[in-house]
Amino acid sequence: MSADDGIEISYVVIDGSEPAVVILHGLAGSGREFLPSAHALSGRKVVLVDQRGHGLSTRLPLDTSREAFVRDVVAVIDREASSPVHLVGHSMGAHTAMIAAAAHPDLVWTLVLLECGERSGSDQEHAALSEYFRSWPVPFADRAAAAKFLGDGPLQRAWVEDMEYRADGLHPRFDPEVMIAAITPLAEPRWQEWSRVQAPTLVVYAGGGMFTEEQKAQFVERGSDVTRVDLADGSHDAHLDASGQWKEALTAFLDVR
């Protein structure tokens, strides 16, 4: 699908009944990370979106503003759904989903936010992440070389599996400079947008996630119609390392809606 600024947005549609479930991955991820979640939603229509700069979507978009990410999601919903959707997001994708739900309440039936707050990370945390991405010795000779450098955690395995073969070796499906540009706006608090969200919302936090208890409580308290679920296990990427608990929380929330 071509976005309004000419870039290509890739997504996968799994056929099923509507309302559709539209899922947005986090920074440096792709829709394929959520294939197990889609399979857990058997019978429902599921749309897995590669956000701009990620996965099979345009790798080097000029516009990495929060508004551009939201426009892409709205365009996908308009194209693929015949009714308001269940909008699901993780981390940066959750932040995108939150803003989309605030700006387009007619398009969002329910909202599910995994590891989300009114902002995501500090300038210092973003700087450290930027240095990490820039440190990757790309291209990697093969998947074994990539795994040796990145490690064998669930997130690292997802990165390795998602890499692209080129003539000179393996490359990640994202550009470090684009990731830096995309994550920088997430440091700005978005309380105003969060206060406007009226859709019933499930907020899911992991036992080893990135938010403090004070941050979690404040975010939930300032929402309008919020159910909070805390996973006993998992990191910030709980859909990968606490997938069973995450899928249980997700399906339980959607099954009554």
Tab-separated table of C-alpha atoms in Angstrom:
chain	number	residue	atom	x	y	z
A	1	MET	CA	0.000	0.000	0.000
A	2	SER	CA	1.275	3.475	-0.872
A	3	ALA	CA	1.087	6.007	1.952
A	4	ASP	CA	0.151	9.640	1.359
A	5	ASP	CA	3.818	10.643	1.075
A	6	GLY	CA	4.593	7.937	-1.466
A	7	ILE	CA	6.294	5.358	0.738
A	8	GLU	CA	5.154	1.737	0.746
A	9	ILE	CA	3.534	0.222	3.813
A	10	SER	CA	3.616	-3.567	3.901
A	11	TYR	CA	1.148	-5.629	5.895
A	12	VAL	CA	-0.200	-9.158	6.096
A	13	VAL	CA	-3.896	-9.961	6.337
A	14	ILE	CA	-5.098	-13.169	7.962
A	15	ASP	CA	-8.723	-13.661	6.949
A	16	GLY	CA	-11.438	-14.099	9.529
A	17	SER	CA	-14.418	-12.375	11.081
A	18	GLU	CA	-14.564	-8.677	11.813
A	19	PRO	CA	-14.033	-6.477	13.771
A	20	ALA	CA	-10.470	-6.887	12.553
A	21	VAL	CA	-7.517	-6.919	14.936
A	22	VAL	CA	-4.775	-4.561	13.698
A	23	ILE	CA	-1.393	-5.129	15.369
A	24	LEU	CA	1.535	-2.689	15.478
A	25	HIS	CA	5.027	-3.880	16.454
A	26	GLY	CA	7.628	-1.923	18.426
A	27	LEU	CA	10.777	-0.094	17.392
A	28	ALA	CA	13.154	-2.145	15.197
A	29	GLY	CA	10.588	-4.927	14.944
A	30	SER	CA	8.170	-6.130	12.284
A	31	GLY	CA	4.731	-7.610	11.973
A	32	ARG	CA	6.083	-11.161	11.836
A	33	GLU	CA	6.885	-10.966	15.572
A	34	PHE	CA	3.137	-11.114	16.171
A	35	LEU	CA	2.315	-14.133	14.030
A	36	PRO	CA	1.920	-16.285	17.191
A	37	SER	CA	-0.500	-13.677	18.566
A	38	ALA	CA	-2.449	-13.771	15.311
A	39	HIS	CA	-2.654	-17.560	15.476
A	40	ALA	CA	-4.026	-17.274	19.018
A	41	LEU	CA	-6.841	-15.138	17.593
A	42	SER	CA	-8.022	-17.937	15.311
A	43	GLY	CA	-11.220	-17.059	13.475
A	44	ARG	CA	-10.677	-13.315	13.617
A	45	LYS	CA	-9.390	-11.141	10.820
A	46	VAL	CA	-5.897	-9.979	11.813
A	47	VAL	CA	-3.766	-7.350	10.082
A	48	LEU	CA	-0.037	-7.323	10.903
A	49	VAL	CA	1.494	-4.008	9.875
A	50	ASP	CA	5.154	-3.281	9.141
A	51	GLN	CA	5.374	0.338	10.230
A	52	ARG	CA	7.329	2.775	8.064
A	53	GLY	CA	11.069	2.144	8.223
A	54	HIS	CA	10.509	-1.428	9.388
A	55	GLY	CA	10.103	-4.904	7.937
A	56	LEU	CA	9.106	-4.895	4.279
A	57	SER	CA	7.885	-1.294	4.320
A	58	THR	CA	10.004	1.523	2.907
A	59	ARG	CA	13.309	1.413	4.791
A	60	LEU	CA	14.260	5.102	4.516
A	61	PRO	CA	11.145	7.260	4.903
A	62	LEU	CA	11.774	10.987	5.046
A	63	ASP	CA	8.952	11.576	7.534
A	64	THR	CA	9.351	9.753	10.864
A	65	SER	CA	6.995	11.945	12.877
A	66	ARG	CA	4.397	10.432	15.154
A	67	GLU	CA	1.744	11.876	12.856
A	68	ALA	CA	3.161	10.016	9.850
A	69	PHE	CA	3.003	6.689	11.694
A	70	VAL	CA	-0.595	7.400	12.674
A	71	ARG	CA	-1.588	8.317	9.105
A	72	ASP	CA	-0.213	4.990	7.902
A	73	VAL	CA	-2.291	3.046	10.415
A	74	VAL	CA	-5.430	4.973	9.549
A	75	ALA	CA	-4.851	4.280	5.855
A	76	VAL	CA	-4.495	0.541	6.504
A	77	ILE	CA	-7.670	0.489	8.610
A	78	ASP	CA	-9.606	2.430	5.954
A	79	ARG	CA	-8.446	-0.011	3.299
A	80	GLU	CA	-8.829	-3.334	5.116
A	81	ALA	CA	-11.610	-2.954	7.698
A	82	SER	CA	-15.321	-2.452	7.145
A	83	SER	CA	-15.946	-1.522	10.789
A	84	PRO	CA	-14.021	-0.085	13.757
A	85	VAL	CA	-11.110	-2.319	14.722
A	86	HIS	CA	-9.432	-3.743	17.768
A	87	LEU	CA	-6.133	-1.832	17.658
A	88	VAL	CA	-3.180	-3.543	19.367
A	89	GLY	CA	0.313	-2.136	19.805
A	90	HIS	CA	3.600	-2.874	21.515
A	91	SER	CA	5.946	-0.163	22.799
A	92	MET	CA	6.380	2.345	19.958
A	93	GLY	CA	3.490	0.628	18.183
A	94	ALA	CA	1.358	1.027	21.306
A	95	HIS	CA	2.241	4.710	21.390
A	96	THR	CA	1.156	4.967	17.735
A	97	ALA	CA	-2.061	3.106	18.524
A	98	MET	CA	-2.826	5.390	21.478
A	99	ILE	CA	-2.480	8.545	19.375
A	100	ALA	CA	-4.501	6.990	16.534
A	101	ALA	CA	-7.325	6.079	18.922
A	102	ALA	CA	-7.363	9.623	20.297
A	103	ALA	CA	-7.427	11.240	16.859
A	104	HIS	CA	-9.803	8.769	15.174
A	105	PRO	CA	-12.244	7.381	17.761
A	106	ASP	CA	-14.598	6.283	14.984
A	107	LEU	CA	-12.010	3.771	13.741
A	108	VAL	CA	-11.071	2.100	17.044
A	109	TRP	CA	-13.491	-0.226	18.840
A	110	THR	CA	-11.036	-1.302	21.552
A	111	LEU	CA	-7.383	-0.589	22.276
A	112	VAL	CA	-4.691	-2.946	23.617
A	113	LEU	CA	-1.373	-1.460	24.753
A	114	LEU	CA	1.558	-3.707	25.636
A	115	GLU	CA	4.318	-1.917	27.588
A	116	CYS	CA	3.084	1.597	26.941
A	117	GLY	CA	3.106	4.948	28.686
A	118	GLU	CA	2.383	8.547	27.796
A	119	ARG	CA	5.983	8.608	26.593
A	120	SER	CA	8.549	5.909	25.905
A	121	GLY	CA	12.047	6.291	27.266
A	122	SER	CA	14.198	9.280	28.088
A	123	ASP	CA	16.646	11.134	25.876
A	124	GLN	CA	19.475	9.306	27.662
A	125	GLU	CA	17.884	5.894	27.067
A	126	HIS	CA	17.291	6.745	23.431
A	127	ALA	CA	20.923	7.801	23.046
A	128	ALA	CA	22.113	4.474	24.485
A	129	LEU	CA	19.825	2.564	22.138
A	130	SER	CA	21.090	4.600	19.213
A	131	GLU	CA	24.684	3.727	20.040
A	132	TYR	CA	23.737	0.062	20.269
A	133	PHE	CA	22.144	-0.020	16.819
A	134	ARG	CA	25.094	1.838	15.328
A	135	SER	CA	27.489	-0.701	16.844
A	136	TRP	CA	26.172	-3.628	14.787
A	137	PRO	CA	28.934	-4.832	12.418
A	138	VAL	CA	26.672	-4.937	9.371
A	139	PRO	CA	26.640	-6.827	7.083
A	140	PHE	CA	26.771	-10.134	8.919
A	141	ALA	CA	28.261	-13.060	7.011
A	142	ASP	CA	25.355	-15.334	7.906
A	143	ARG	CA	22.718	-15.951	10.587
A	144	ALA	CA	25.225	-17.687	12.834
A	145	ALA	CA	27.460	-14.603	12.789
A	146	ALA	CA	24.484	-12.357	13.523
A	147	ALA	CA	23.378	-14.577	16.422
A	148	LYS	CA	26.902	-14.648	17.835
A	149	PHE	CA	27.010	-10.854	17.991
A	150	LEU	CA	23.420	-10.174	19.011
A	151	GLY	CA	22.866	-13.051	21.425
A	152	ASP	CA	20.264	-15.770	21.772
A	153	GLY	CA	17.379	-14.040	23.547
A	154	PRO	CA	13.862	-14.050	22.047
A	155	LEU	CA	14.194	-10.495	20.728
A	156	GLN	CA	17.615	-11.170	19.264
A	157	ARG	CA	16.365	-14.324	17.559
A	158	ALA	CA	13.500	-12.318	16.052
A	159	TRP	CA	15.977	-9.784	14.671
A	160	VAL	CA	18.126	-12.517	13.165
A	161	GLU	CA	15.173	-14.326	11.579
A	162	ASP	CA	13.947	-11.083	10.062
A	163	MET	CA	17.231	-10.133	8.368
A	164	GLU	CA	17.538	-9.604	4.643
A	165	TYR	CA	20.045	-11.364	2.408
A	166	ARG	CA	21.975	-9.077	0.061
A	167	ALA	CA	24.983	-9.739	-2.146
A	168	ASP	CA	27.383	-8.718	0.637
A	169	GLY	CA	25.660	-10.555	3.508
A	170	LEU	CA	22.814	-10.132	6.006
A	171	HIS	CA	21.310	-6.753	6.843
A	172	PRO	CA	18.657	-5.840	9.414
A	173	ARG	CA	15.339	-4.711	7.983
A	174	PHE	CA	15.791	-1.264	9.494
A	175	ASP	CA	18.303	1.558	9.295
A	176	PRO	CA	19.883	2.757	12.583
A	177	GLU	CA	19.495	6.420	11.687
A	178	VAL	CA	15.811	5.949	10.881
A	179	MET	CA	15.316	4.178	14.213
A	180	ILE	CA	16.916	7.122	15.993
A	181	ALA	CA	14.715	9.585	14.126
A	182	ALA	CA	11.614	7.487	14.855
A	183	ILE	CA	12.244	7.048	18.564
A	184	THR	CA	13.222	10.634	19.397
A	185	PRO	CA	9.632	12.021	19.349
A	186	LEU	CA	8.559	9.326	21.821
A	187	ALA	CA	10.295	11.238	24.628
A	188	GLU	CA	7.566	13.893	24.491
A	189	PRO	CA	4.715	13.205	26.969
A	190	ARG	CA	1.365	12.667	25.282
A	191	TRP	CA	-1.031	13.077	28.198
A	192	GLN	CA	-3.433	15.161	26.132
A	193	GLU	CA	-3.878	12.411	23.560
A	194	TRP	CA	-4.206	9.715	26.236
A	195	SER	CA	-6.925	11.708	28.000
A	196	ARG	CA	-8.960	11.797	24.784
A	197	VAL	CA	-9.009	8.017	24.262
A	198	GLN	CA	-12.536	6.752	24.893
A	199	ALA	CA	-12.223	3.190	23.585
A	200	PRO	CA	-12.154	0.437	26.221
A	201	THR	CA	-8.446	-0.173	26.731
A	202	LEU	CA	-6.359	-3.065	28.001
A	203	VAL	CA	-2.949	-1.992	29.305
A	204	VAL	CA	-0.490	-4.868	29.761
A	205	TYR	CA	2.787	-4.610	31.665
A	206	ALA	CA	5.465	-7.278	32.021
A	207	GLY	CA	7.181	-8.285	35.241
A	208	GLY	CA	10.553	-7.184	33.891
A	209	GLY	CA	9.336	-4.347	31.681
A	210	MET	CA	10.697	-0.819	31.311
A	211	PHE	CA	8.170	1.137	33.411
A	212	THR	CA	8.241	1.811	37.140
A	213	GLU	CA	5.207	1.062	39.276
A	214	GLU	CA	4.626	4.790	39.697
A	215	GLN	CA	4.614	5.284	35.930
A	216	LYS	CA	2.254	2.364	35.394
A	217	ALA	CA	-0.199	3.499	38.060
A	218	GLN	CA	-0.262	7.089	36.835
A	219	PHE	CA	-0.831	6.055	33.233
A	220	VAL	CA	-3.706	3.733	34.107
A	221	GLU	CA	-5.271	6.240	36.508
A	222	ARG	CA	-5.362	8.979	33.881
A	223	GLY	CA	-7.083	6.799	31.284
A	224	SER	CA	-10.853	6.761	30.752
A	225	ASP	CA	-11.866	3.090	30.537
A	226	VAL	CA	-8.781	1.038	31.364
A	227	THR	CA	-8.221	-2.556	32.420
A	228	ARG	CA	-4.697	-3.307	33.636
A	229	VAL	CA	-3.081	-6.737	33.467
A	230	ASP	CA	0.361	-7.468	34.888
A	231	LEU	CA	2.247	-10.439	33.495
A	232	ALA	CA	4.276	-12.316	36.085
A	233	ASP	CA	7.122	-12.861	33.645
A	234	GLY	CA	8.594	-11.264	30.569
A	235	SER	CA	10.626	-8.240	29.587
A	236	HIS	CA	9.643	-5.162	27.620
A	237	ASP	CA	9.233	-7.612	24.715
A	238	ALA	CA	6.785	-9.818	26.583
A	239	HIS	CA	5.028	-10.919	23.385
A	240	LEU	CA	8.265	-12.841	22.731
A	241	ASP	CA	9.511	-13.968	26.152
A	242	ALA	CA	6.166	-14.324	27.978
A	243	SER	CA	4.117	-15.154	24.916
A	244	GLY	CA	1.747	-17.541	26.654
A	245	GLN	CA	0.758	-15.012	29.310
A	246	TRP	CA	0.507	-12.226	26.738
A	247	LYS	CA	-1.742	-14.250	24.422
A	248	GLU	CA	-3.951	-15.242	27.349
A	249	ALA	CA	-4.412	-11.598	28.365
A	250	LEU	CA	-5.062	-10.502	24.789
A	251	THR	CA	-7.589	-13.196	23.937
A	252	ALA	CA	-9.428	-12.873	27.264
A	253	PHE	CA	-9.933	-9.154	26.672
A	254	LEU	CA	-11.067	-9.518	23.046
A	255	ASP	CA	-13.230	-12.605	23.580
A	256	VAL	CA	-15.864	-10.582	25.475
A	257	ARG	CA	-15.936	-7.832	22.829
